[in-house]
JSON list of C-alpha atoms in Angstrom, two decimals:
[
{"chain": "A", "resi": 679, "resn": "MET", "atom": "CA", "xyz": [0.06, 0.07, 0.03]},
{"chain": "A", "resi": 680, "resn": "TRP", "atom": "CA", "xyz": [2.81, 2.46, 0.85]},
{"chain": "A", "resi": 681, "resn": "PHE", "atom": "CA", "xyz": [4.55, 1.77, -2.30]},
{"chain": "A", "resi": 682, "resn": "GLU", "atom": "CA", "xyz": [1.26, 2.67, -4.18]},
{"chain": "A", "resi": 683, "resn": "VAL", "atom": "CA", "xyz": [1.09, 5.82, -2.20]},
{"chain": "A", "resi": 684, "resn": "LEU", "atom": "CA", "xyz": [4.88, 6.61, -3.04]},
{"chain": "A", "resi": 685, "resn": "ARG", "atom": "CA", "xyz": [4.21, 5.87, -6.73]},
{"chain": "A", "resi": 686, "resn": "GLY", "atom": "CA", "xyz": [1.13, 8.23, -6.60]},
{"chain": "A", "resi": 687, "resn": "PHE", "atom": "CA", "xyz": [3.39, 11.00, -5.01]},
{"chain": "A", "resi": 688, "resn": "VAL", "atom": "CA", "xyz": [5.98, 10.60, -7.68]},
{"chain": "A", "resi": 689, "resn": "LEU", "atom": "CA", "xyz": [3.57, 10.57, -10.73]},
{"chain": "A", "resi": 690, "resn": "GLY", "atom": "CA", "xyz": [1.83, 13.49, -9.31]},
{"chain": "A", "resi": 691, "resn": "ALA", "atom": "CA", "xyz": [5.22, 15.43, -9.01]},
{"chain": "A", "resi": 692, "resn": "ILE", "atom": "CA", "xyz": [5.97, 14.49, -12.69]},
{"chain": "A", "resi": 693, "resn": "GLN", "atom": "CA", "xyz": [2.52, 15.69, -13.77]},
{"chain": "A", "resi": 694, "resn": "GLY", "atom": "CA", "xyz": [2.93, 19.00, -11.86]},
{"chain": "A", "resi": 695, "resn": "LEU", "atom": "CA", "xyz": [6.34, 19.81, -13.17]},
{"chain": "A", "resi": 696, "resn": "THR", "atom": "CA", "xyz": [5.93, 18.76, -16.80]},
{"chain": "A", "resi": 697, "resn": "GLU", "atom": "CA", "xyz": [2.51, 20.02, -17.41]},
{"chain": "A", "resi": 698, "resn": "PHE", "atom": "CA", "xyz": [3.75, 23.67, -17.21]},
{"chain": "A", "resi": 699, "resn": "PHE", "atom": "CA", "xyz": [7.43, 23.15, -18.35]},
{"chain": "A", "resi": 700, "resn": "PRO", "atom": "CA", "xyz": [7.49, 22.86, -22.03]},
{"chain": "A", "resi": 701, "resn": "VAL", "atom": "CA", "xyz": [7.76, 19.11, -22.08]},
{"chain": "A", "resi": 702, "resn": "SER", "atom": "CA", "xyz": [5.05, 16.48, -22.23]},
{"chain": "A", "resi": 703, "resn": "SER", "atom": "CA", "xyz": [3.34, 15.66, -19.07]},
{"chain": "A", "resi": 704, "resn": "SER", "atom": "CA", "xyz": [1.18, 12.81, -20.62]},
{"chain": "A", "resi": 705, "resn": "GLY", "atom": "CA", "xyz": [4.34, 11.49, -22.40]},
{"chain": "A", "resi": 706, "resn": "HIS", "atom": "CA", "xyz": [6.41, 11.35, -19.12]},
{"chain": "A", "resi": 707, "resn": "LEU", "atom": "CA", "xyz": [3.61, 9.79, -17.30]},
{"chain": "A", "resi": 708, "resn": "ILE", "atom": "CA", "xyz": [3.82, 6.99, -19.87]},
{"chain": "A", "resi": 709, "resn": "LEU", "atom": "CA", "xyz": [7.65, 6.70, -20.04]},
{"chain": "A", "resi": 710, "resn": "VAL", "atom": "CA", "xyz": [8.30, 6.83, -16.24]},
{"chain": "A", "resi": 711, "resn": "PRO", "atom": "CA", "xyz": [6.15, 3.85, -15.48]},
{"chain": "A", "resi": 712, "resn": "VAL", "atom": "CA", "xyz": [7.92, 1.93, -18.47]},
{"chain": "A", "resi": 713, "resn": "PHE", "atom": "CA", "xyz": [11.30, 2.89, -17.31]},
{"chain": "A", "resi": 714, "resn": "PHE", "atom": "CA", "xyz": [10.58, 1.60, -13.64]},
{"chain": "A", "resi": 715, "resn": "HIS", "atom": "CA", "xyz": [8.32, -1.39, -14.77]},
{"chain": "A", "resi": 716, "resn": "TRP", "atom": "CA", "xyz": [5.37, 0.10, -12.84]},
{"chain": "A", "resi": 717, "resn": "PRO", "atom": "CA", "xyz": [1.84, -0.82, -14.00]},
{"chain": "A", "resi": 718, "resn": "ASP", "atom": "CA", "xyz": [-0.27, 1.83, -15.90]},
{"chain": "A", "resi": 719, "resn": "GLN", "atom": "CA", "xyz": [-1.71, 4.15, -13.47]},
{"chain": "A", "resi": 720, "resn": "GLY", "atom": "CA", "xyz": [-5.27, 4.09, -15.17]},
{"chain": "A", "resi": 721, "resn": "LEU", "atom": "CA", "xyz": [-7.82, 6.56, -16.15]},
{"chain": "A", "resi": 722, "resn": "ALA", "atom": "CA", "xyz": [-8.82, 7.69, -12.71]},
{"chain": "A", "resi": 723, "resn": "PHE", "atom": "CA", "xyz": [-5.36, 8.69, -11.71]},
{"chain": "A", "resi": 724, "resn": "ASP", "atom": "CA", "xyz": [-4.72, 10.59, -14.72]},
{"chain": "A", "resi": 725, "resn": "ALA", "atom": "CA", "xyz": [-8.04, 12.50, -14.38]},
{"chain": "A", "resi": 726, "resn": "MET", "atom": "CA", "xyz": [-7.11, 13.43, -10.72]},
{"chain": "A", "resi": 727, "resn": "LEU", "atom": "CA", "xyz": [-3.65, 14.44, -11.89]},
{"chain": "A", "resi": 728, "resn": "ASN", "atom": "CA", "xyz": [-5.27, 16.91, -14.38]},
{"chain": "A", "resi": 729, "resn": "LEU", "atom": "CA", "xyz": [-7.59, 18.36, -11.87]},
{"chain": "A", "resi": 730, "resn": "GLY", "atom": "CA", "xyz": [-4.58, 18.77, -9.55]},
{"chain": "A", "resi": 731, "resn": "THR", "atom": "CA", "xyz": [-2.70, 20.86, -12.26]},
{"chain": "A", "resi": 732, "resn": "VAL", "atom": "CA", "xyz": [-5.67, 23.04, -13.05]},
{"chain": "A", "resi": 733, "resn": "THR", "atom": "CA", "xyz": [-6.29, 23.76, -9.42]},
{"chain": "A", "resi": 734, "resn": "ALA", "atom": "CA", "xyz": [-2.68, 24.96, -9.23]},
{"chain": "A", "resi": 735, "resn": "LEU", "atom": "CA", "xyz": [-3.32, 27.32, -12.28]},
{"chain": "A", "resi": 736, "resn": "ILE", "atom": "CA", "xyz": [-6.46, 28.81, -10.67]},
{"chain": "A", "resi": 737, "resn": "ILE", "atom": "CA", "xyz": [-4.72, 29.28, -7.32]},
{"chain": "A", "resi": 738, "resn": "PHE", "atom": "CA", "xyz": [-1.72, 30.98, -8.93]},
{"chain": "A", "resi": 739, "resn": "PHE", "atom": "CA", "xyz": [-3.44, 33.24, -11.21]},
{"chain": "A", "resi": 740, "resn": "ARG", "atom": "CA", "xyz": [-6.52, 33.90, -8.80]},
{"chain": "A", "resi": 741, "resn": "LYS", "atom": "CA", "xyz": [-5.65, 37.63, -8.67]},
{"chain": "A", "resi": 742, "resn": "ASP", "atom": "CA", "xyz": [-5.82, 37.86, -12.45]},
{"chain": "A", "resi": 743, "resn": "LEU", "atom": "CA", "xyz": [-8.97, 35.58, -12.71]},
{"chain": "A", "resi": 744, "resn": "ILE", "atom": "CA", "xyz": [-10.77, 37.80, -10.11]},
{"chain": "A", "resi": 745, "resn": "ASP", "atom": "CA", "xyz": [-9.65, 41.06, -11.86]},
{"chain": "A", "resi": 746, "resn": "LEU", "atom": "CA", "xyz": [-10.81, 39.61, -15.16]},
{"chain": "A", "resi": 747, "resn": "PHE", "atom": "CA", "xyz": [-14.20, 38.63, -13.73]},
{"chain": "A", "resi": 748, "resn": "ARG", "atom": "CA", "xyz": [-14.51, 42.03, -11.96]},
{"chain": "A", "resi": 749, "resn": "ARG", "atom": "CA", "xyz": [-13.84, 43.78, -15.55]},
{"chain": "A", "resi": 750, "resn": "LEU", "atom": "CA", "xyz": [-16.49, 41.45, -17.10]},
{"chain": "A", "resi": 751, "resn": "ILE", "atom": "CA", "xyz": [-19.24, 42.69, -14.83]},
{"chain": "A", "resi": 752, "resn": "THR", "atom": "CA", "xyz": [-18.26, 46.52, -14.82]},
{"chain": "A", "resi": 753, "resn": "LYS", "atom": "CA", "xyz": [-19.60, 48.64, -17.60]},
{"chain": "A", "resi": 754, "resn": "GLY", "atom": "CA", "xyz": [-17.15, 50.50, -19.76]},
{"chain": "A", "resi": 755, "resn": "ASP", "atom": "CA", "xyz": [-14.19, 49.92, -22.03]},
{"chain": "A", "resi": 756, "resn": "ASP", "atom": "CA", "xyz": [-12.58, 47.54, -19.63]},
{"chain": "A", "resi": 757, "resn": "GLN", "atom": "CA", "xyz": [-15.65, 45.25, -19.95]},
{"chain": "A", "resi": 758, "resn": "LYS", "atom": "CA", "xyz": [-15.45, 45.06, -23.66]},
{"chain": "A", "resi": 759, "resn": "LYS", "atom": "CA", "xyz": [-11.73, 44.39, -23.67]},
{"chain": "A", "resi": 760, "resn": "ALA", "atom": "CA", "xyz": [-12.02, 41.78, -20.97]},
{"chain": "A", "resi": 761, "resn": "GLY", "atom": "CA", "xyz": [-14.97, 40.09, -22.80]},
{"chain": "A", "resi": 762, "resn": "VAL", "atom": "CA", "xyz": [-12.98, 39.97, -26.09]},
{"chain": "A", "resi": 763, "resn": "PHE", "atom": "CA", "xyz": [-10.11, 38.32, -24.28]},
{"chain": "A", "resi": 764, "resn": "VAL", "atom": "CA", "xyz": [-12.37, 35.63, -22.81]},
{"chain": "A", "resi": 765, "resn": "LEU", "atom": "CA", "xyz": [-14.07, 34.92, -26.10]},
{"chain": "A", "resi": 766, "resn": "LYS", "atom": "CA", "xyz": [-10.57, 34.52, -27.77]},
{"chain": "A", "resi": 767, "resn": "ILE", "atom": "CA", "xyz": [-9.77, 31.95, -25.03]},
{"chain": "A", "resi": 768, "resn": "ILE", "atom": "CA", "xyz": [-13.09, 30.16, -25.52]},
{"chain": "A", "resi": 769, "resn": "VAL", "atom": "CA", "xyz": [-12.70, 29.99, -29.45]},
{"chain": "A", "resi": 770, "resn": "ALA", "atom": "CA", "xyz": [-8.88, 28.86, -29.16]},
{"chain": "A", "resi": 771, "resn": "THR", "atom": "CA", "xyz": [-10.03, 26.29, -26.77]},
{"chain": "A", "resi": 772, "resn": "ILE", "atom": "CA", "xyz": [-12.62, 24.63, -29.22]},
{"chain": "A", "resi": 773, "resn": "PRO", "atom": "CA", "xyz": [-10.28, 22.61, -31.67]},
{"chain": "A", "resi": 774, "resn": "ALA", "atom": "CA", "xyz": [-8.52, 20.73, -28.86]},
{"chain": "A", "resi": 775, "resn": "ALA", "atom": "CA", "xyz": [-11.72, 20.13, -26.99]},
{"chain": "A", "resi": 776, "resn": "LEU", "atom": "CA", "xyz": [-13.55, 18.96, -30.06]},
{"chain": "A", "resi": 777, "resn": "LEU", "atom": "CA", "xyz": [-10.84, 16.66, -31.51]},
{"chain": "A", "resi": 778, "resn": "GLY", "atom": "CA", "xyz": [-10.19, 15.33, -27.86]},
{"chain": "A", "resi": 779, "resn": "VAL", "atom": "CA", "xyz": [-13.90, 14.07, -27.57]},
{"chain": "A", "resi": 780, "resn": "LEU", "atom": "CA", "xyz": [-13.97, 12.69, -31.23]},
{"chain": "A", "resi": 781, "resn": "LEU", "atom": "CA", "xyz": [-10.45, 11.07, -31.10]},
{"chain": "A", "resi": 782, "resn": "SER", "atom": "CA", "xyz": [-10.53, 9.84, -27.34]},
{"chain": "A", "resi": 783, "resn": "ASP", "atom": "CA", "xyz": [-10.83, 6.11, -27.89]},
{"chain": "A", "resi": 784, "resn": "LEU", "atom": "CA", "xyz": [-8.43, 6.17, -30.94]},
{"chain": "A", "resi": 785, "resn": "LEU", "atom": "CA", "xyz": [-5.91, 8.03, -28.89]},
{"chain": "A", "resi": 786, "resn": "ASP", "atom": "CA", "xyz": [-6.16, 5.69, -25.94]},
{"chain": "A", "resi": 787, "resn": "ALA", "atom": "CA", "xyz": [-5.83, 2.67, -28.13]},
{"chain": "A", "resi": 788, "resn": "TYR", "atom": "CA", "xyz": [-2.79, 3.82, -30.32]},
{"chain": "A", "resi": 789, "resn": "SER", "atom": "CA", "xyz": [-0.92, 6.72, -28.62]},
{"chain": "A", "resi": 790, "resn": "ARG", "atom": "CA", "xyz": [0.49, 5.14, -25.44]},
{"chain": "A", "resi": 791, "resn": "GLN", "atom": "CA", "xyz": [3.33, 3.28, -27.09]},
{"chain": "A", "resi": 792, "resn": "ALA", "atom": "CA", "xyz": [6.69, 4.22, -25.47]},
{"chain": "A", "resi": 793, "resn": "TRP", "atom": "CA", "xyz": [8.68, 4.64, -28.73]},
{"chain": "A", "resi": 794, "resn": "LEU", "atom": "CA", "xyz": [6.19, 6.96, -30.23]},
{"chain": "A", "resi": 795, "resn": "VAL", "atom": "CA", "xyz": [6.02, 9.13, -27.03]},
{"chain": "A", "resi": 796, "resn": "ALA", "atom": "CA", "xyz": [9.89, 9.22, -27.09]},
{"chain": "A", "resi": 797, "resn": "PHE", "atom": "CA", "xyz": [9.89, 10.31, -30.84]},
{"chain": "A", "resi": 798, "resn": "ASP", "atom": "CA", "xyz": [7.40, 13.01, -30.34]},
{"chain": "A", "resi": 799, "resn": "THR", "atom": "CA", "xyz": [9.11, 14.37, -27.28]},
{"chain": "A", "resi": 800, "resn": "ALA", "atom": "CA", "xyz": [12.41, 14.72, -29.17]},
{"chain": "A", "resi": 801, "resn": "LEU", "atom": "CA", "xyz": [10.82, 16.15, -32.25]},
{"chain": "A", "resi": 802, "resn": "TRP", "atom": "CA", "xyz": [8.83, 18.87, -30.50]},
{"chain": "A", "resi": 803, "resn": "ALA", "atom": "CA", "xyz": [11.85, 19.68, -28.34]},
{"chain": "A", "resi": 804, "resn": "LEU", "atom": "CA", "xyz": [13.53, 20.80, -31.67]},
{"chain": "A", "resi": 805, "resn": "VAL", "atom": "CA", "xyz": [10.52, 22.90, -32.54]},
{"chain": "A", "resi": 806, "resn": "LEU", "atom": "CA", "xyz": [10.60, 24.71, -29.30]},
{"chain": "A", "resi": 807, "resn": "LEU", "atom": "CA", "xyz": [14.28, 25.47, -29.67]},
{"chain": "A", "resi": 808, "resn": "TRP", "atom": "CA", "xyz": [13.58, 26.85, -33.11]},
{"chain": "A", "resi": 809, "resn": "ALA", "atom": "CA", "xyz": [10.76, 29.04, -31.77]},
{"chain": "A", "resi": 810, "resn": "ASP", "atom": "CA", "xyz": [12.84, 30.36, -28.99]},
{"chain": "A", "resi": 811, "resn": "ARG", "atom": "CA", "xyz": [15.89, 31.14, -31.22]},
{"chain": "A", "resi": 812, "resn": "TRP", "atom": "CA", "xyz": [13.45, 32.88, -33.69]},
{"chain": "A", "resi": 813, "resn": "SER", "atom": "CA", "xyz": [11.64, 34.88, -31.12]},
{"chain": "A", "resi": 814, "resn": "GLY", "atom": "CA", "xyz": [15.10, 36.00, -29.54]},
{"chain": "A", "resi": 815, "resn": "LYS", "atom": "CA", "xyz": [15.85, 37.56, -32.96]},
{"chain": "A", "resi": 816, "resn": "GLN", "atom": "CA", "xyz": [12.84, 39.71, -33.32]},
{"chain": "A", "resi": 817, "resn": "LYS", "atom": "CA", "xyz": [13.31, 43.26, -32.39]},
{"chain": "A", "resi": 818, "resn": "THR", "atom": "CA", "xyz": [9.57, 43.74, -31.18]},
{"chain": "A", "resi": 819, "resn": "THR", "atom": "CA", "xyz": [7.30, 41.33, -29.53]},
{"chain": "A", "resi": 820, "resn": "LEU", "atom": "CA", "xyz": [3.83, 41.73, -27.97]},
{"chain": "A", "resi": 821, "resn": "LYS", "atom": "CA", "xyz": [4.33, 41.78, -24.08]},
{"chain": "A", "resi": 822, "resn": "ASP", "atom": "CA", "xyz": [0.52, 42.28, -22.91]},
{"chain": "A", "resi": 823, "resn": "PHE", "atom": "CA", "xyz": [-0.81, 38.72, -23.36]},
{"chain": "A", "resi": 824, "resn": "GLU", "atom": "CA", "xyz": [-4.43, 40.10, -23.09]},
{"chain": "A", "resi": 825, "resn": "ARG", "atom": "CA", "xyz": [-3.84, 42.04, -26.33]},
{"chain": "A", "resi": 826, "resn": "VAL", "atom": "CA", "xyz": [-3.34, 38.98, -28.29]},
{"chain": "A", "resi": 827, "resn": "SER", "atom": "CA", "xyz": [-4.94, 39.41, -31.87]},
{"chain": "A", "resi": 828, "resn": "TRP", "atom": "CA", "xyz": [-7.65, 37.04, -33.31]},
{"chain": "A", "resi": 829, "resn": "LYS", "atom": "CA", "xyz": [-4.85, 35.71, -35.65]},
{"chain": "A", "resi": 830, "resn": "GLN", "atom": "CA", "xyz": [-2.48, 34.96, -32.78]},
{"chain": "A", "resi": 831, "resn": "ALA", "atom": "CA", "xyz": [-5.20, 33.39, -30.55]},
{"chain": "A", "resi": 832, "resn": "LEU", "atom": "CA", "xyz": [-6.26, 31.18, -33.39]},
{"chain": "A", "resi": 833, "resn": "THR", "atom": "CA", "xyz": [-2.89, 30.08, -34.44]},
{"chain": "A", "resi": 834, "resn": "VAL", "atom": "CA", "xyz": [-2.15, 29.06, -30.74]},
{"chain": "A", "resi": 835, "resn": "GLY", "atom": "CA", "xyz": [-5.59, 27.52, -30.52]},
{"chain": "A", "resi": 836, "resn": "PHE", "atom": "CA", "xyz": [-5.15, 25.26, -33.63]},
{"chain": "A", "resi": 837, "resn": "ALA", "atom": "CA", "xyz": [-1.69, 24.31, -32.57]},
{"chain": "A", "resi": 838, "resn": "GLN", "atom": "CA", "xyz": [-3.04, 22.99, -29.09]},
{"chain": "A", "resi": 839, "resn": "PRO", "atom": "CA", "xyz": [-4.69, 19.77, -30.61]},
{"chain": "A", "resi": 840, "resn": "LEU", "atom": "CA", "xyz": [-1.29, 18.45, -31.48]},
{"chain": "A", "resi": 841, "resn": "ALA", "atom": "CA", "xyz": [-0.74, 17.89, -27.80]},
{"chain": "A", "resi": 842, "resn": "LEU", "atom": "CA", "xyz": [-3.28, 15.26, -27.70]},
{"chain": "A", "resi": 843, "resn": "ALA", "atom": "CA", "xyz": [-0.69, 12.78, -28.72]},
{"chain": "A", "resi": 844, "resn": "PRO", "atom": "CA", "xyz": [1.41, 11.89, -25.73]},
{"chain": "A", "resi": 845, "resn": "GLY", "atom": "CA", "xyz": [4.93, 13.16, -26.13]},
{"chain": "A", "resi": 846, "resn": "THR", "atom": "CA", "xyz": [3.68, 16.53, -27.54]},
{"chain": "A", "resi": 847, "resn": "SER", "atom": "CA", "xyz": [3.79, 19.16, -24.82]},
{"chain": "A", "resi": 848, "resn": "ARG", "atom": "CA", "xyz": [0.75, 21.21, -24.71]},
{"chain": "A", "resi": 849, "resn": "SER", "atom": "CA", "xyz": [2.49, 24.24, -23.13]},
{"chain": "A", "resi": 850, "resn": "GLY", "atom": "CA", "xyz": [5.45, 23.56, -25.33]},
{"chain": "A", "resi": 851, "resn": "ILE", "atom": "CA", "xyz": [3.46, 23.62, -28.60]},
{"chain": "A", "resi": 852, "resn": "THR", "atom": "CA", "xyz": [1.28, 26.57, -27.52]},
{"chain": "A", "resi": 853, "resn": "ILE", "atom": "CA", "xyz": [4.16, 28.62, -26.36]},
{"chain": "A", "resi": 854, "resn": "SER", "atom": "CA", "xyz": [5.99, 27.96, -29.62]},
{"chain": "A", "resi": 855, "resn": "ALA", "atom": "CA", "xyz": [3.03, 28.87, -31.65]},
{"chain": "A", "resi": 856, "resn": "GLY", "atom": "CA", "xyz": [2.78, 32.24, -29.59]},
{"chain": "A", "resi": 857, "resn": "LEU", "atom": "CA", "xyz": [6.39, 32.82, -30.32]},
{"chain": "A", "resi": 858, "resn": "PHE", "atom": "CA", "xyz": [6.16, 32.27, -33.91]},
{"chain": "A", "resi": 859, "resn": "THR", "atom": "CA", "xyz": [3.06, 34.69, -34.08]},
{"chain": "A", "resi": 860, "resn": "GLY", "atom": "CA", "xyz": [5.16, 37.65, -32.37]},
{"chain": "A", "resi": 861, "resn": "LEU", "atom": "CA", "xyz": [4.40, 37.19, -28.66]},
{"chain": "A", "resi": 862, "resn": "SER", "atom": "CA", "xyz": [7.16, 37.83, -26.27]},
{"chain": "A", "resi": 863, "resn": "ARG", "atom": "CA", "xyz": [8.34, 34.75, -24.04]},
{"chain": "A", "resi": 864, "resn": "GLU", "atom": "CA", "xyz": [6.29, 35.88, -21.04]},
{"chain": "A", "resi": 865, "resn": "ALA", "atom": "CA", "xyz": [3.19, 36.82, -23.02]},
{"chain": "A", "resi": 866, "resn": "ALA", "atom": "CA", "xyz": [3.32, 33.40, -24.87]},
{"chain": "A", "resi": 867, "resn": "ALA", "atom": "CA", "xyz": [3.79, 31.51, -21.50]},
{"chain": "A", "resi": 868, "resn": "ARG", "atom": "CA", "xyz": [0.96, 33.36, -19.69]},
{"chain": "A", "resi": 869, "resn": "PHE", "atom": "CA", "xyz": [-1.57, 33.14, -22.67]},
{"chain": "A", "resi": 870, "resn": "SER", "atom": "CA", "xyz": [-0.62, 29.39, -22.80]},
{"chain": "A", "resi": 871, "resn": "PHE", "atom": "CA", "xyz": [-1.40, 28.89, -19.14]},
{"chain": "A", "resi": 872, "resn": "PHE", "atom": "CA", "xyz": [-4.63, 30.69, -19.41]},
{"chain": "A", "resi": 873, "resn": "LEU", "atom": "CA", "xyz": [-5.46, 28.65, -22.28]},
{"chain": "A", "resi": 874, "resn": "SER", "atom": "CA", "xyz": [-4.87, 25.49, -20.30]},
{"chain": "A", "resi": 875, "resn": "ILE", "atom": "CA", "xyz": [-7.39, 26.21, -17.60]},
{"chain": "A", "resi": 876, "resn": "PRO", "atom": "CA", "xyz": [-10.54, 25.36, -19.70]},
{"chain": "A", "resi": 877, "resn": "ILE", "atom": "CA", "xyz": [-8.89, 22.53, -21.64]},
{"chain": "A", "resi": 878, "resn": "THR", "atom": "CA", "xyz": [-7.01, 20.80, -18.64]},
{"chain": "A", "resi": 879, "resn": "GLY", "atom": "CA", "xyz": [-10.17, 21.25, -16.40]},
{"chain": "A", "resi": 880, "resn": "ALA", "atom": "CA", "xyz": [-12.44, 19.71, -19.18]},
{"chain": "A", "resi": 881, "resn": "ALA", "atom": "CA", "xyz": [-9.89, 16.88, -19.51]},
{"chain": "A", "resi": 882, "resn": "GLY", "atom": "CA", "xyz": [-9.94, 16.12, -15.74]},
{"chain": "A", "resi": 883, "resn": "LEU", "atom": "CA", "xyz": [-13.75, 16.27, -15.57]},
{"chain": "A", "resi": 884, "resn": "PHE", "atom": "CA", "xyz": [-14.10, 14.06, -18.77]},
{"chain": "A", "resi": 885, "resn": "GLY", "atom": "CA", "xyz": [-11.83, 11.52, -17.10]},
{"chain": "A", "resi": 886, "resn": "LEU", "atom": "CA", "xyz": [-13.82, 11.62, -13.90]},
{"chain": "A", "resi": 887, "resn": "PHE", "atom": "CA", "xyz": [-16.94, 11.04, -15.96]},
{"chain": "A", "resi": 888, "resn": "LYS", "atom": "CA", "xyz": [-15.60, 7.95, -17.39]},
{"chain": "A", "resi": 889, "resn": "VAL", "atom": "CA", "xyz": [-14.37, 6.87, -13.76]},
{"chain": "A", "resi": 890, "resn": "ALA", "atom": "CA", "xyz": [-17.89, 7.32, -12.64]},
{"chain": "A", "resi": 891, "resn": "LYS", "atom": "CA", "xyz": [-18.97, 4.62, -14.98]},
{"chain": "A", "resi": 892, "resn": "GLN", "atom": "CA", "xyz": [-15.99, 2.29, -14.75]},
{"chain": "A", "resi": 893, "resn": "GLY", "atom": "CA", "xyz": [-15.10, 2.63, -11.09]},
{"chain": "A", "resi": 894, "resn": "VAL", "atom": "CA", "xyz": [-12.09, 4.03, -9.20]},
{"chain": "A", "resi": 895, "resn": "GLY", "atom": "CA", "xyz": [-9.78, 1.03, -9.64]},
{"chain": "A", "resi": 896, "resn": "ALA", "atom": "CA", "xyz": [-7.54, -1.01, -7.62]},
{"chain": "A", "resi": 897, "resn": "ASP", "atom": "CA", "xyz": [-5.37, 1.70, -5.94]},
{"chain": "A", "resi": 898, "resn": "GLY", "atom": "CA", "xyz": [-8.26, 3.29, -3.96]},
{"chain": "A", "resi": 899, "resn": "THR", "atom": "CA", "xyz": [-9.02, 6.73, -2.93]},
{"chain": "A", "resi": 900, "resn": "LEU", "atom": "CA", "xyz": [-5.87, 7.46, -0.87]},
{"chain": "A", "resi": 901, "resn": "VAL", "atom": "CA", "xyz": [-3.56, 7.14, -3.92]},
{"chain": "A", "resi": 902, "resn": "LEU", "atom": "CA", "xyz": [-5.82, 9.46, -5.96]},
{"chain": "A", "resi": 903, "resn": "VAL", "atom": "CA", "xyz": [-5.80, 12.01, -3.25]},
{"chain": "A", "resi": 904, "resn": "VAL", "atom": "CA", "xyz": [-1.91, 11.91, -2.85]},
{"chain": "A", "resi": 905, "resn": "GLY", "atom": "CA", "xyz": [-1.44, 12.21, -6.62]},
{"chain": "A", "resi": 906, "resn": "PHE", "atom": "CA", "xyz": [-3.72, 15.12, -6.70]},
{"chain": "A", "resi": 907, "resn": "LEU", "atom": "CA", "xyz": [-1.92, 17.00, -3.80]},
{"chain": "A", "resi": 908, "resn": "SER", "atom": "CA", "xyz": [1.28, 16.37, -5.32]},
{"chain": "A", "resi": 909, "resn": "ALA", "atom": "CA", "xyz": [0.45, 17.64, -8.75]},
{"chain": "A", "resi": 910, "resn": "LEU", "atom": "CA", "xyz": [-1.16, 20.57, -7.23]},
{"chain": "A", "resi": 911, "resn": "CYS", "atom": "CA", "xyz": [2.00, 21.39, -5.03]},
{"chain": "A", "resi": 912, "resn": "PHE", "atom": "CA", "xyz": [4.61, 20.84, -7.71]},
{"chain": "A", "resi": 913, "resn": "GLY", "atom": "CA", "xyz": [2.25, 22.44, -10.34]},
{"chain": "A", "resi": 914, "resn": "ILE", "atom": "CA", "xyz": [2.44, 25.76, -8.43]},
{"chain": "A", "resi": 915, "resn": "PHE", "atom": "CA", "xyz": [6.17, 25.39, -8.22]},
{"chain": "A", "resi": 916, "resn": "ALA", "atom": "CA", "xyz": [6.44, 24.85, -11.77]},
{"chain": "A", "resi": 917, "resn": "ILE", "atom": "CA", "xyz": [4.34, 27.91, -12.75]},
{"chain": "A", "resi": 918, "resn": "ARG", "atom": "CA", "xyz": [6.42, 30.07, -10.42]}
]
């Protein structure tokens, strides 16, 4: 039992760190158990880890989220700007959310092969390096992430579904897309993190919906709670 709890803590830490660093959390959650010859952690555990990291986002950006909500309910120019920004987040989320639902069974069946995850991880690392080098050579970049244009928001949004394949980092691919469209490093990262709140939360809730039909599994509730708390704490650290 204590080994399972330790395993839950380790996998939660990996999820928390790799969800926000530009490497693949889903890929590492496949490769690490393969490396240590651990059994697959299952759907319930993955769902709890996703909820742990989205909770970390909400806690870390709570002031930004409260300010955004305040502007949404206050009449004036700020309300319009805040509304347009929220609409861009929603529209940019649709491609990944739609394909995630449509391709869920296909991805579960064919995308968890270790060699494919390793290949994707290396491939998109090169893309991220290219994007970072390219951005560093630009004389001007957009620093205010709330002022992203529709073209920038949609480019990042349509890049996000690539992360449905384990080994492709969601934060990595969206930050790269943001850099290529002219966002600064900080603006690209912050827009990526804001964009991950609805999609990561939806993934966690979708996983829990499946768990509700299939059952918690052999590990029990304690391991799920440990994984959630570990992902939450290490997620806050990674965002900082």
